[in-house]
Coordinates of C-alpha atoms in Angstrom, one line a residue:
M571 CA -22.3 24.0 15.6
R572 CA -23.8 21.3 17.8
N573 CA -27.4 20.8 19.1
N574 CA -27.6 20.9 22.9
L575 CA -31.4 20.2 23.1
S576 CA -33.1 16.8 23.1
F577 CA -34.4 17.5 19.6
I578 CA -35.1 20.4 17.2
N579 CA -37.5 20.3 14.3
V580 CA -36.1 21.4 11.0
Y581 CA -38.7 23.1 8.8
E582 CA -38.9 23.3 5.1
E583 CA -39.7 27.0 5.2
K584 CA -39.3 29.9 7.7
N585 CA -42.7 29.1 9.2
I586 CA -43.7 26.9 12.2
K587 CA -46.7 25.6 10.2
S588 CA -44.6 24.4 7.3
K589 CA -43.6 20.8 6.8
V590 CA -41.0 19.3 9.2
T591 CA -38.3 17.8 6.9
T592 CA -36.1 16.2 9.7
Q593 CA -35.1 16.6 13.3
L594 CA -31.7 17.4 14.9
L595 CA -31.2 15.1 17.8
Y596 CA -29.0 15.9 20.9
G597 CA -25.3 16.1 19.8
D598 CA -26.0 16.3 16.1
S599 CA -23.8 18.8 14.3
F600 CA -24.9 21.3 11.6
R601 CA -23.7 24.3 9.7
K602 CA -25.3 27.7 9.7
I603 CA -25.9 28.8 6.2
K604 CA -27.9 32.0 6.7
K605 CA -29.6 33.9 9.4
S606 CA -32.9 35.6 8.6
G607 CA -34.7 37.3 11.5
S608 CA -35.7 34.7 14.1
W609 CA -34.8 31.8 11.8
I610 CA -31.5 30.1 10.8
K611 CA -31.1 28.2 7.6
I612 CA -28.9 25.1 8.4
K613 CA -27.4 22.1 6.7
N614 CA -27.2 18.9 8.8
D615 CA -23.7 17.5 8.7
I616 CA -24.8 13.8 9.0
D617 CA -27.3 13.5 6.1
G618 CA -27.0 16.9 4.3
Y619 CA -30.6 17.9 4.8
K620 CA -31.2 21.7 4.6
G621 CA -33.9 23.6 6.4
Y622 CA -34.8 26.2 8.9
I623 CA -34.7 26.2 12.7
K624 CA -35.7 28.9 15.2
N625 CA -32.8 31.1 16.3
R626 CA -31.3 29.8 19.5
S627 CA -27.8 29.8 21.1
F628 CA -25.7 26.7 20.5
P629 CA -22.3 25.8 21.8
K630 CA -19.6 26.4 19.2
N631 CA -16.7 24.3 20.3
C632 CA -18.2 21.3 22.0
K633 CA -16.4 18.0 22.2
N634 CA -18.1 14.6 22.6
T635 CA -17.6 13.3 26.2
H636 CA -19.9 10.2 26.0
K637 CA -21.1 7.6 23.5
V638 CA -24.6 6.1 23.8
F639 CA -24.9 2.5 22.7
V640 CA -28.2 1.5 24.2
L641 CA -31.6 3.1 24.2
S642 CA -32.3 2.6 27.9
S643 CA -30.0 2.6 30.9
N644 CA -30.1 3.1 34.7
L645 CA -29.3 6.4 36.3
Y646 CA -27.8 5.9 39.8
S647 CA -27.7 8.5 42.6
K648 CA -23.9 8.1 42.9
P649 CA -21.2 6.7 40.6
N650 CA -21.5 3.1 41.8
V651 CA -23.9 0.3 40.9
K652 CA -24.6 -0.5 44.5
Y653 CA -26.5 2.8 45.1
K654 CA -30.2 3.4 44.5
I655 CA -31.4 3.6 40.9
N656 CA -33.0 7.1 40.5
K657 CA -34.4 6.7 36.9
K658 CA -34.3 4.4 33.9

């Protein structure tokens, strides 16, 4: 599965007050190990961390369409650099 949110906290136990072991960033892939009520035990594909996240819906077959190489970029109103910059 793949994360479609900006980030998700991965908890050590099935409790929001437990220690956050890592975070899943947008586009990170993970495997669902076990579902228990409103929690899902997962294993992060990148670094192998295991932990719990709140149960949400995630896209199953999502392919990468973009690669990000910089931490900041310009967002234009139309697909041309001559147009007004909306955001950075």
